[in-house]
JSON list of C-alpha atoms in Angstrom, two decimals:
[
{"chain": "A", "resi": 1, "resn": "UNK", "atom": "CA", "xyz": [60.82, 131.48, 119.96]},
{"chain": "A", "resi": 2, "resn": "UNK", "atom": "CA", "xyz": [64.48, 130.42, 120.25]},
{"chain": "A", "resi": 3, "resn": "UNK", "atom": "CA", "xyz": [66.08, 127.98, 117.80]},
{"chain": "A", "resi": 4, "resn": "UNK", "atom": "CA", "xyz": [66.50, 125.51, 120.67]},
{"chain": "A", "resi": 5, "resn": "UNK", "atom": "CA", "xyz": [62.78, 125.66, 121.46]},
{"chain": "A", "resi": 6, "resn": "UNK", "atom": "CA", "xyz": [61.90, 125.20, 117.79]},
{"chain": "A", "resi": 7, "resn": "UNK", "atom": "CA", "xyz": [64.10, 122.09, 117.68]},
{"chain": "A", "resi": 8, "resn": "UNK", "atom": "CA", "xyz": [62.32, 120.60, 120.68]},
{"chain": "A", "resi": 9, "resn": "UNK", "atom": "CA", "xyz": [58.93, 121.39, 119.14]},
{"chain": "A", "resi": 10, "resn": "UNK", "atom": "CA", "xyz": [59.98, 119.70, 115.90]},
{"chain": "A", "resi": 11, "resn": "UNK", "atom": "CA", "xyz": [61.10, 116.60, 117.84]},
{"chain": "A", "resi": 12, "resn": "UNK", "atom": "CA", "xyz": [57.66, 116.40, 119.42]},
{"chain": "A", "resi": 13, "resn": "UNK", "atom": "CA", "xyz": [56.01, 115.91, 116.06]},
{"chain": "A", "resi": 14, "resn": "UNK", "atom": "CA", "xyz": [55.31, 112.16, 115.80]},
{"chain": "A", "resi": 15, "resn": "UNK", "atom": "CA", "xyz": [55.27, 112.33, 112.01]},
{"chain": "A", "resi": 16, "resn": "UNK", "atom": "CA", "xyz": [58.44, 112.24, 109.88]},
{"chain": "A", "resi": 17, "resn": "UNK", "atom": "CA", "xyz": [59.79, 115.57, 108.72]},
{"chain": "A", "resi": 18, "resn": "UNK", "atom": "CA", "xyz": [58.37, 116.52, 105.36]},
{"chain": "A", "resi": 19, "resn": "UNK", "atom": "CA", "xyz": [55.28, 114.35, 105.77]},
{"chain": "A", "resi": 20, "resn": "UNK", "atom": "CA", "xyz": [51.90, 116.02, 105.95]},
{"chain": "A", "resi": 21, "resn": "UNK", "atom": "CA", "xyz": [49.80, 115.16, 109.01]},
{"chain": "A", "resi": 22, "resn": "UNK", "atom": "CA", "xyz": [47.00, 114.26, 106.64]},
{"chain": "A", "resi": 23, "resn": "UNK", "atom": "CA", "xyz": [47.28, 111.34, 104.25]},
{"chain": "A", "resi": 24, "resn": "UNK", "atom": "CA", "xyz": [47.95, 112.28, 100.66]},
{"chain": "A", "resi": 25, "resn": "UNK", "atom": "CA", "xyz": [48.15, 108.88, 98.99]},
{"chain": "A", "resi": 26, "resn": "UNK", "atom": "CA", "xyz": [45.32, 107.17, 97.17]},
{"chain": "A", "resi": 27, "resn": "UNK", "atom": "CA", "xyz": [44.02, 103.82, 98.27]},
{"chain": "A", "resi": 28, "resn": "UNK", "atom": "CA", "xyz": [45.61, 101.01, 96.26]},
{"chain": "A", "resi": 29, "resn": "UNK", "atom": "CA", "xyz": [42.52, 98.91, 95.60]},
{"chain": "A", "resi": 30, "resn": "UNK", "atom": "CA", "xyz": [44.66, 96.08, 94.23]},
{"chain": "A", "resi": 31, "resn": "UNK", "atom": "CA", "xyz": [46.02, 95.38, 97.71]},
{"chain": "A", "resi": 32, "resn": "UNK", "atom": "CA", "xyz": [44.18, 92.45, 99.27]},
{"chain": "A", "resi": 33, "resn": "UNK", "atom": "CA", "xyz": [43.94, 91.13, 102.80]},
{"chain": "A", "resi": 34, "resn": "UNK", "atom": "CA", "xyz": [46.22, 88.26, 101.77]},
{"chain": "A", "resi": 35, "resn": "UNK", "atom": "CA", "xyz": [48.82, 90.76, 100.54]},
{"chain": "A", "resi": 36, "resn": "UNK", "atom": "CA", "xyz": [48.75, 92.52, 103.88]},
{"chain": "A", "resi": 37, "resn": "UNK", "atom": "CA", "xyz": [49.12, 89.26, 105.78]},
{"chain": "A", "resi": 38, "resn": "UNK", "atom": "CA", "xyz": [52.25, 88.51, 103.73]},
{"chain": "A", "resi": 39, "resn": "UNK", "atom": "CA", "xyz": [53.65, 91.93, 104.61]},
{"chain": "A", "resi": 40, "resn": "UNK", "atom": "CA", "xyz": [52.99, 91.29, 108.29]},
{"chain": "A", "resi": 41, "resn": "UNK", "atom": "CA", "xyz": [54.95, 88.04, 108.08]},
{"chain": "A", "resi": 42, "resn": "UNK", "atom": "CA", "xyz": [57.89, 89.76, 106.37]},
{"chain": "A", "resi": 43, "resn": "UNK", "atom": "CA", "xyz": [57.86, 92.64, 108.79]},
{"chain": "A", "resi": 44, "resn": "UNK", "atom": "CA", "xyz": [59.23, 90.83, 111.82]},
{"chain": "A", "resi": 45, "resn": "UNK", "atom": "CA", "xyz": [58.34, 91.52, 115.42]},
{"chain": "A", "resi": 46, "resn": "UNK", "atom": "CA", "xyz": [61.27, 93.50, 116.81]},
{"chain": "A", "resi": 47, "resn": "UNK", "atom": "CA", "xyz": [59.02, 96.51, 117.40]},
{"chain": "A", "resi": 48, "resn": "UNK", "atom": "CA", "xyz": [56.94, 94.47, 119.84]},
{"chain": "A", "resi": 49, "resn": "UNK", "atom": "CA", "xyz": [59.87, 94.45, 122.27]},
{"chain": "A", "resi": 50, "resn": "UNK", "atom": "CA", "xyz": [60.35, 98.22, 122.08]},
{"chain": "A", "resi": 51, "resn": "UNK", "atom": "CA", "xyz": [58.43, 101.02, 123.79]},
{"chain": "A", "resi": 52, "resn": "UNK", "atom": "CA", "xyz": [55.51, 101.42, 123.97]},
{"chain": "A", "resi": 53, "resn": "UNK", "atom": "CA", "xyz": [54.81, 97.69, 123.41]},
{"chain": "A", "resi": 54, "resn": "UNK", "atom": "CA", "xyz": [56.47, 96.25, 126.47]},
{"chain": "A", "resi": 55, "resn": "UNK", "atom": "CA", "xyz": [55.39, 92.83, 127.62]},
{"chain": "A", "resi": 56, "resn": "UNK", "atom": "CA", "xyz": [53.04, 92.39, 130.56]},
{"chain": "A", "resi": 57, "resn": "UNK", "atom": "CA", "xyz": [55.89, 90.91, 132.60]},
{"chain": "A", "resi": 58, "resn": "UNK", "atom": "CA", "xyz": [57.27, 94.42, 133.08]},
{"chain": "A", "resi": 59, "resn": "UNK", "atom": "CA", "xyz": [54.04, 95.86, 134.48]},
{"chain": "A", "resi": 60, "resn": "UNK", "atom": "CA", "xyz": [55.15, 95.82, 138.11]},
{"chain": "A", "resi": 61, "resn": "UNK", "atom": "CA", "xyz": [58.23, 97.92, 137.33]},
{"chain": "A", "resi": 62, "resn": "UNK", "atom": "CA", "xyz": [56.39, 100.73, 135.54]},
{"chain": "A", "resi": 63, "resn": "UNK", "atom": "CA", "xyz": [55.53, 103.96, 137.38]},
{"chain": "A", "resi": 64, "resn": "UNK", "atom": "CA", "xyz": [51.77, 104.17, 136.83]},
{"chain": "A", "resi": 65, "resn": "UNK", "atom": "CA", "xyz": [50.59, 107.79, 137.06]},
{"chain": "A", "resi": 66, "resn": "UNK", "atom": "CA", "xyz": [47.51, 107.45, 134.84]},
{"chain": "A", "resi": 67, "resn": "UNK", "atom": "CA", "xyz": [45.43, 104.50, 133.68]},
{"chain": "A", "resi": 68, "resn": "UNK", "atom": "CA", "xyz": [43.36, 104.27, 130.50]},
{"chain": "A", "resi": 69, "resn": "UNK", "atom": "CA", "xyz": [41.39, 101.64, 128.64]},
{"chain": "A", "resi": 70, "resn": "UNK", "atom": "CA", "xyz": [39.38, 101.26, 125.46]},
{"chain": "A", "resi": 71, "resn": "UNK", "atom": "CA", "xyz": [35.59, 101.05, 125.33]},
{"chain": "A", "resi": 72, "resn": "UNK", "atom": "CA", "xyz": [35.41, 97.26, 125.73]},
{"chain": "A", "resi": 73, "resn": "UNK", "atom": "CA", "xyz": [38.18, 97.16, 128.34]},
{"chain": "A", "resi": 74, "resn": "UNK", "atom": "CA", "xyz": [40.38, 94.67, 126.51]},
{"chain": "A", "resi": 75, "resn": "UNK", "atom": "CA", "xyz": [43.15, 97.22, 125.97]},
{"chain": "A", "resi": 76, "resn": "UNK", "atom": "CA", "xyz": [44.62, 98.89, 129.03]},
{"chain": "A", "resi": 77, "resn": "UNK", "atom": "CA", "xyz": [47.65, 101.12, 129.31]},
{"chain": "A", "resi": 78, "resn": "UNK", "atom": "CA", "xyz": [49.43, 103.31, 131.84]},
{"chain": "A", "resi": 79, "resn": "UNK", "atom": "CA", "xyz": [51.33, 106.58, 131.60]},
{"chain": "A", "resi": 80, "resn": "UNK", "atom": "CA", "xyz": [54.36, 107.37, 133.75]},
{"chain": "A", "resi": 81, "resn": "UNK", "atom": "CA", "xyz": [54.11, 111.17, 133.39]},
{"chain": "A", "resi": 82, "resn": "UNK", "atom": "CA", "xyz": [51.73, 113.42, 135.31]},
{"chain": "A", "resi": 83, "resn": "UNK", "atom": "CA", "xyz": [51.18, 115.63, 132.29]},
{"chain": "A", "resi": 84, "resn": "UNK", "atom": "CA", "xyz": [51.87, 115.45, 128.53]},
{"chain": "A", "resi": 85, "resn": "UNK", "atom": "CA", "xyz": [54.67, 117.23, 126.71]},
{"chain": "A", "resi": 86, "resn": "UNK", "atom": "CA", "xyz": [51.95, 119.07, 124.80]},
{"chain": "A", "resi": 87, "resn": "UNK", "atom": "CA", "xyz": [48.19, 118.83, 124.31]},
{"chain": "A", "resi": 88, "resn": "UNK", "atom": "CA", "xyz": [46.31, 120.02, 121.22]},
{"chain": "A", "resi": 89, "resn": "UNK", "atom": "CA", "xyz": [43.02, 119.98, 119.36]},
{"chain": "A", "resi": 90, "resn": "UNK", "atom": "CA", "xyz": [43.52, 118.72, 115.81]},
{"chain": "A", "resi": 91, "resn": "UNK", "atom": "CA", "xyz": [41.04, 119.60, 113.05]},
{"chain": "A", "resi": 92, "resn": "UNK", "atom": "CA", "xyz": [42.66, 117.77, 110.12]},
{"chain": "A", "resi": 93, "resn": "UNK", "atom": "CA", "xyz": [40.51, 115.72, 107.76]},
{"chain": "A", "resi": 94, "resn": "UNK", "atom": "CA", "xyz": [42.15, 112.43, 108.78]},
{"chain": "A", "resi": 95, "resn": "UNK", "atom": "CA", "xyz": [41.18, 113.00, 112.41]},
{"chain": "A", "resi": 96, "resn": "UNK", "atom": "CA", "xyz": [37.67, 114.01, 111.43]},
{"chain": "A", "resi": 97, "resn": "UNK", "atom": "CA", "xyz": [37.07, 110.94, 109.27]},
{"chain": "A", "resi": 98, "resn": "UNK", "atom": "CA", "xyz": [38.82, 108.36, 111.45]},
{"chain": "A", "resi": 99, "resn": "UNK", "atom": "CA", "xyz": [37.27, 109.58, 114.70]},
{"chain": "A", "resi": 100, "resn": "UNK", "atom": "CA", "xyz": [33.88, 110.47, 113.26]},
{"chain": "A", "resi": 101, "resn": "UNK", "atom": "CA", "xyz": [34.13, 113.79, 115.06]},
{"chain": "A", "resi": 102, "resn": "UNK", "atom": "CA", "xyz": [34.79, 117.45, 114.18]},
{"chain": "A", "resi": 103, "resn": "UNK", "atom": "CA", "xyz": [38.16, 117.37, 115.94]},
{"chain": "A", "resi": 104, "resn": "UNK", "atom": "CA", "xyz": [40.56, 115.23, 117.93]},
{"chain": "A", "resi": 105, "resn": "UNK", "atom": "CA", "xyz": [41.98, 115.91, 121.40]},
{"chain": "A", "resi": 106, "resn": "UNK", "atom": "CA", "xyz": [45.55, 114.61, 121.44]},
{"chain": "A", "resi": 107, "resn": "UNK", "atom": "CA", "xyz": [48.33, 114.64, 124.04]},
{"chain": "A", "resi": 108, "resn": "UNK", "atom": "CA", "xyz": [52.00, 114.18, 123.12]},
{"chain": "A", "resi": 109, "resn": "UNK", "atom": "CA", "xyz": [54.16, 111.70, 125.03]},
{"chain": "A", "resi": 110, "resn": "UNK", "atom": "CA", "xyz": [57.46, 109.92, 124.52]},
{"chain": "A", "resi": 111, "resn": "UNK", "atom": "CA", "xyz": [57.07, 106.23, 123.77]},
{"chain": "A", "resi": 112, "resn": "UNK", "atom": "CA", "xyz": [58.88, 105.40, 127.01]},
{"chain": "A", "resi": 113, "resn": "UNK", "atom": "CA", "xyz": [56.10, 107.16, 128.94]},
{"chain": "A", "resi": 114, "resn": "UNK", "atom": "CA", "xyz": [53.53, 104.58, 127.84]},
{"chain": "A", "resi": 115, "resn": "UNK", "atom": "CA", "xyz": [53.07, 100.94, 128.79]},
{"chain": "A", "resi": 116, "resn": "UNK", "atom": "CA", "xyz": [50.40, 98.53, 127.53]},
{"chain": "A", "resi": 117, "resn": "UNK", "atom": "CA", "xyz": [49.22, 95.85, 129.93]},
{"chain": "A", "resi": 118, "resn": "UNK", "atom": "CA", "xyz": [49.41, 93.13, 127.26]},
{"chain": "A", "resi": 119, "resn": "UNK", "atom": "CA", "xyz": [51.96, 94.60, 124.88]},
{"chain": "A", "resi": 120, "resn": "UNK", "atom": "CA", "xyz": [50.77, 94.71, 121.26]},
{"chain": "A", "resi": 121, "resn": "UNK", "atom": "CA", "xyz": [48.22, 91.94, 121.81]},
{"chain": "A", "resi": 122, "resn": "UNK", "atom": "CA", "xyz": [44.72, 93.01, 120.80]},
{"chain": "A", "resi": 123, "resn": "UNK", "atom": "CA", "xyz": [45.85, 96.15, 118.99]},
{"chain": "A", "resi": 124, "resn": "UNK", "atom": "CA", "xyz": [45.02, 97.03, 115.38]},
{"chain": "A", "resi": 125, "resn": "UNK", "atom": "CA", "xyz": [47.15, 99.27, 113.17]},
{"chain": "A", "resi": 126, "resn": "UNK", "atom": "CA", "xyz": [46.32, 101.46, 110.21]},
{"chain": "A", "resi": 127, "resn": "UNK", "atom": "CA", "xyz": [48.55, 103.58, 107.97]},
{"chain": "A", "resi": 128, "resn": "UNK", "atom": "CA", "xyz": [46.31, 106.40, 106.76]},
{"chain": "A", "resi": 129, "resn": "UNK", "atom": "CA", "xyz": [48.51, 107.36, 103.81]},
{"chain": "A", "resi": 130, "resn": "UNK", "atom": "CA", "xyz": [49.35, 103.89, 102.49]},
{"chain": "A", "resi": 131, "resn": "UNK", "atom": "CA", "xyz": [45.94, 102.49, 103.49]},
{"chain": "A", "resi": 132, "resn": "UNK", "atom": "CA", "xyz": [47.19, 99.22, 104.95]},
{"chain": "A", "resi": 133, "resn": "UNK", "atom": "CA", "xyz": [46.62, 97.53, 108.31]},
{"chain": "A", "resi": 134, "resn": "UNK", "atom": "CA", "xyz": [49.98, 96.38, 109.63]},
{"chain": "A", "resi": 135, "resn": "UNK", "atom": "CA", "xyz": [52.47, 98.14, 111.89]},
{"chain": "A", "resi": 136, "resn": "UNK", "atom": "CA", "xyz": [54.25, 100.69, 109.72]},
{"chain": "A", "resi": 137, "resn": "UNK", "atom": "CA", "xyz": [55.16, 104.08, 111.16]},
{"chain": "A", "resi": 138, "resn": "UNK", "atom": "CA", "xyz": [53.57, 106.53, 111.40]},
{"chain": "A", "resi": 139, "resn": "UNK", "atom": "CA", "xyz": [50.32, 104.71, 112.07]},
{"chain": "A", "resi": 140, "resn": "UNK", "atom": "CA", "xyz": [47.00, 104.80, 113.87]},
{"chain": "A", "resi": 141, "resn": "UNK", "atom": "CA", "xyz": [46.54, 102.37, 116.77]},
{"chain": "A", "resi": 142, "resn": "UNK", "atom": "CA", "xyz": [43.17, 101.13, 118.01]},
{"chain": "A", "resi": 143, "resn": "UNK", "atom": "CA", "xyz": [41.54, 98.24, 119.84]},
{"chain": "A", "resi": 144, "resn": "UNK", "atom": "CA", "xyz": [41.11, 95.32, 117.43]},
{"chain": "A", "resi": 145, "resn": "UNK", "atom": "CA", "xyz": [37.81, 94.36, 119.10]},
{"chain": "A", "resi": 146, "resn": "UNK", "atom": "CA", "xyz": [35.82, 97.56, 119.81]},
{"chain": "A", "resi": 147, "resn": "UNK", "atom": "CA", "xyz": [37.91, 99.70, 117.40]},
{"chain": "A", "resi": 148, "resn": "UNK", "atom": "CA", "xyz": [38.24, 102.54, 119.91]},
{"chain": "A", "resi": 149, "resn": "UNK", "atom": "CA", "xyz": [41.11, 104.84, 118.85]},
{"chain": "A", "resi": 150, "resn": "UNK", "atom": "CA", "xyz": [44.07, 104.57, 121.24]},
{"chain": "A", "resi": 151, "resn": "UNK", "atom": "CA", "xyz": [46.85, 106.71, 119.77]},
{"chain": "A", "resi": 152, "resn": "UNK", "atom": "CA", "xyz": [48.79, 107.89, 116.74]},
{"chain": "A", "resi": 153, "resn": "UNK", "atom": "CA", "xyz": [52.28, 106.37, 116.82]},
{"chain": "A", "resi": 154, "resn": "UNK", "atom": "CA", "xyz": [55.23, 108.18, 115.28]},
{"chain": "A", "resi": 155, "resn": "UNK", "atom": "CA", "xyz": [58.91, 107.26, 115.19]},
{"chain": "A", "resi": 156, "resn": "UNK", "atom": "CA", "xyz": [59.78, 108.80, 118.56]},
{"chain": "A", "resi": 157, "resn": "UNK", "atom": "CA", "xyz": [56.55, 110.13, 120.00]},
{"chain": "A", "resi": 158, "resn": "UNK", "atom": "CA", "xyz": [52.92, 109.14, 120.37]},
{"chain": "A", "resi": 159, "resn": "UNK", "atom": "CA", "xyz": [49.73, 111.19, 120.31]},
{"chain": "A", "resi": 160, "resn": "UNK", "atom": "CA", "xyz": [47.48, 109.73, 122.99]},
{"chain": "A", "resi": 161, "resn": "UNK", "atom": "CA", "xyz": [43.74, 110.39, 123.17]},
{"chain": "A", "resi": 162, "resn": "UNK", "atom": "CA", "xyz": [43.05, 111.59, 126.75]},
{"chain": "A", "resi": 163, "resn": "UNK", "atom": "CA", "xyz": [39.29, 110.98, 126.51]},
{"chain": "A", "resi": 164, "resn": "UNK", "atom": "CA", "xyz": [39.85, 107.33, 127.52]},
{"chain": "A", "resi": 165, "resn": "UNK", "atom": "CA", "xyz": [42.08, 108.12, 130.53]},
{"chain": "A", "resi": 166, "resn": "UNK", "atom": "CA", "xyz": [40.56, 107.50, 133.96]},
{"chain": "A", "resi": 167, "resn": "UNK", "atom": "CA", "xyz": [41.53, 110.77, 135.59]},
{"chain": "A", "resi": 168, "resn": "UNK", "atom": "CA", "xyz": [41.69, 110.65, 139.38]},
{"chain": "A", "resi": 169, "resn": "UNK", "atom": "CA", "xyz": [40.25, 114.15, 139.73]},
{"chain": "A", "resi": 170, "resn": "UNK", "atom": "CA", "xyz": [39.63, 117.40, 137.86]},
{"chain": "A", "resi": 171, "resn": "UNK", "atom": "CA", "xyz": [43.10, 118.68, 138.73]},
{"chain": "A", "resi": 172, "resn": "UNK", "atom": "CA", "xyz": [44.70, 115.73, 136.95]},
{"chain": "A", "resi": 173, "resn": "UNK", "atom": "CA", "xyz": [42.46, 116.26, 133.93]},
{"chain": "A", "resi": 174, "resn": "UNK", "atom": "CA", "xyz": [43.38, 119.95, 133.90]},
{"chain": "A", "resi": 175, "resn": "UNK", "atom": "CA", "xyz": [47.01, 119.01, 133.20]},
{"chain": "A", "resi": 176, "resn": "UNK", "atom": "CA", "xyz": [45.87, 117.59, 129.85]},
{"chain": "A", "resi": 177, "resn": "UNK", "atom": "CA", "xyz": [43.95, 120.67, 128.74]},
{"chain": "A", "resi": 178, "resn": "UNK", "atom": "CA", "xyz": [44.86, 121.57, 125.14]},
{"chain": "A", "resi": 179, "resn": "UNK", "atom": "CA", "xyz": [46.83, 124.76, 124.68]},
{"chain": "A", "resi": 180, "resn": "UNK", "atom": "CA", "xyz": [46.10, 125.27, 120.98]},
{"chain": "A", "resi": 181, "resn": "UNK", "atom": "CA", "xyz": [44.29, 124.20, 117.82]},
{"chain": "A", "resi": 182, "resn": "UNK", "atom": "CA", "xyz": [46.12, 122.83, 114.77]},
{"chain": "A", "resi": 183, "resn": "UNK", "atom": "CA", "xyz": [44.87, 122.43, 111.19]},
{"chain": "A", "resi": 184, "resn": "UNK", "atom": "CA", "xyz": [42.18, 124.94, 112.10]},
{"chain": "A", "resi": 185, "resn": "UNK", "atom": "CA", "xyz": [41.81, 125.86, 108.43]},
{"chain": "A", "resi": 186, "resn": "UNK", "atom": "CA", "xyz": [40.10, 122.45, 107.98]},
{"chain": "A", "resi": 187, "resn": "UNK", "atom": "CA", "xyz": [37.66, 122.97, 110.86]},
{"chain": "A", "resi": 188, "resn": "UNK", "atom": "CA", "xyz": [34.02, 121.87, 110.77]},
{"chain": "A", "resi": 189, "resn": "UNK", "atom": "CA", "xyz": [32.96, 124.45, 113.33]},
{"chain": "A", "resi": 190, "resn": "UNK", "atom": "CA", "xyz": [34.24, 127.68, 114.85]},
{"chain": "A", "resi": 191, "resn": "UNK", "atom": "CA", "xyz": [35.40, 127.54, 118.46]},
{"chain": "A", "resi": 192, "resn": "UNK", "atom": "CA", "xyz": [35.73, 130.56, 120.72]},
{"chain": "A", "resi": 193, "resn": "UNK", "atom": "CA", "xyz": [38.11, 129.63, 123.52]},
{"chain": "A", "resi": 194, "resn": "UNK", "atom": "CA", "xyz": [40.93, 132.16, 123.23]},
{"chain": "A", "resi": 195, "resn": "UNK", "atom": "CA", "xyz": [43.49, 129.49, 122.36]},
{"chain": "A", "resi": 196, "resn": "UNK", "atom": "CA", "xyz": [45.94, 129.94, 119.44]},
{"chain": "A", "resi": 197, "resn": "UNK", "atom": "CA", "xyz": [44.54, 128.55, 116.21]},
{"chain": "A", "resi": 198, "resn": "UNK", "atom": "CA", "xyz": [47.14, 127.47, 113.66]},
{"chain": "A", "resi": 199, "resn": "UNK", "atom": "CA", "xyz": [46.07, 126.99, 110.05]},
{"chain": "A", "resi": 200, "resn": "UNK", "atom": "CA", "xyz": [48.25, 123.87, 109.78]},
{"chain": "A", "resi": 201, "resn": "UNK", "atom": "CA", "xyz": [50.99, 122.63, 112.17]},
{"chain": "A", "resi": 202, "resn": "UNK", "atom": "CA", "xyz": [51.84, 124.87, 115.12]},
{"chain": "A", "resi": 203, "resn": "UNK", "atom": "CA", "xyz": [54.77, 127.25, 114.64]},
{"chain": "A", "resi": 204, "resn": "UNK", "atom": "CA", "xyz": [54.93, 126.18, 110.98]},
{"chain": "A", "resi": 205, "resn": "UNK", "atom": "CA", "xyz": [51.84, 127.96, 109.67]},
{"chain": "A", "resi": 206, "resn": "UNK", "atom": "CA", "xyz": [49.75, 131.10, 110.08]},
{"chain": "A", "resi": 207, "resn": "UNK", "atom": "CA", "xyz": [47.54, 131.89, 113.05]},
{"chain": "A", "resi": 208, "resn": "UNK", "atom": "CA", "xyz": [43.83, 132.29, 112.34]},
{"chain": "A", "resi": 209, "resn": "UNK", "atom": "CA", "xyz": [41.75, 134.90, 114.14]},
{"chain": "A", "resi": 210, "resn": "UNK", "atom": "CA", "xyz": [38.71, 133.77, 116.06]},
{"chain": "A", "resi": 211, "resn": "UNK", "atom": "CA", "xyz": [35.34, 134.55, 114.53]},
{"chain": "A", "resi": 212, "resn": "UNK", "atom": "CA", "xyz": [33.74, 137.36, 116.49]}
]
């Protein structure tokens, strides 16, 4: 792989360089809900006017290629790209515990590719390393009502969860098919699909052979 390609791959990672995909901090049990509310007040709302949290007034100007919504339907978003920059299966412990599943199917997009119908309204945020619930990157984003996971938001990219996209047909869904597994060393089950299986992050760890 060329150095240019490696740079692009690194830019796709929605987590800051040097930060593990999995949380490593311990929960500060002295932090209360009131403390978090104070932090939210101090934080400011500039991020609400930046991608991907555009206001609903801009809906008509967004190129809507795909539509998705949470389980209860209160959160709706659109994507302006036909296919993601990359699509992966993640087996890390954070994904397992937060999704209640053995793995997570995630698709990488730029923030500009995503547009929420109602901006940040109705969204809940969670920082898995610091264990707090206000918008602080990188963070997990979900519906505040039904708690359906929506995406992982990084500083430049987002990891969307394609399972909630309303694909028009099988061909459109095929464009989101994962090309690899990451954090496969943390897997709950073995998968035989012929796809590359990285022990940690792709191109930054060892490949694991499939179990015969």
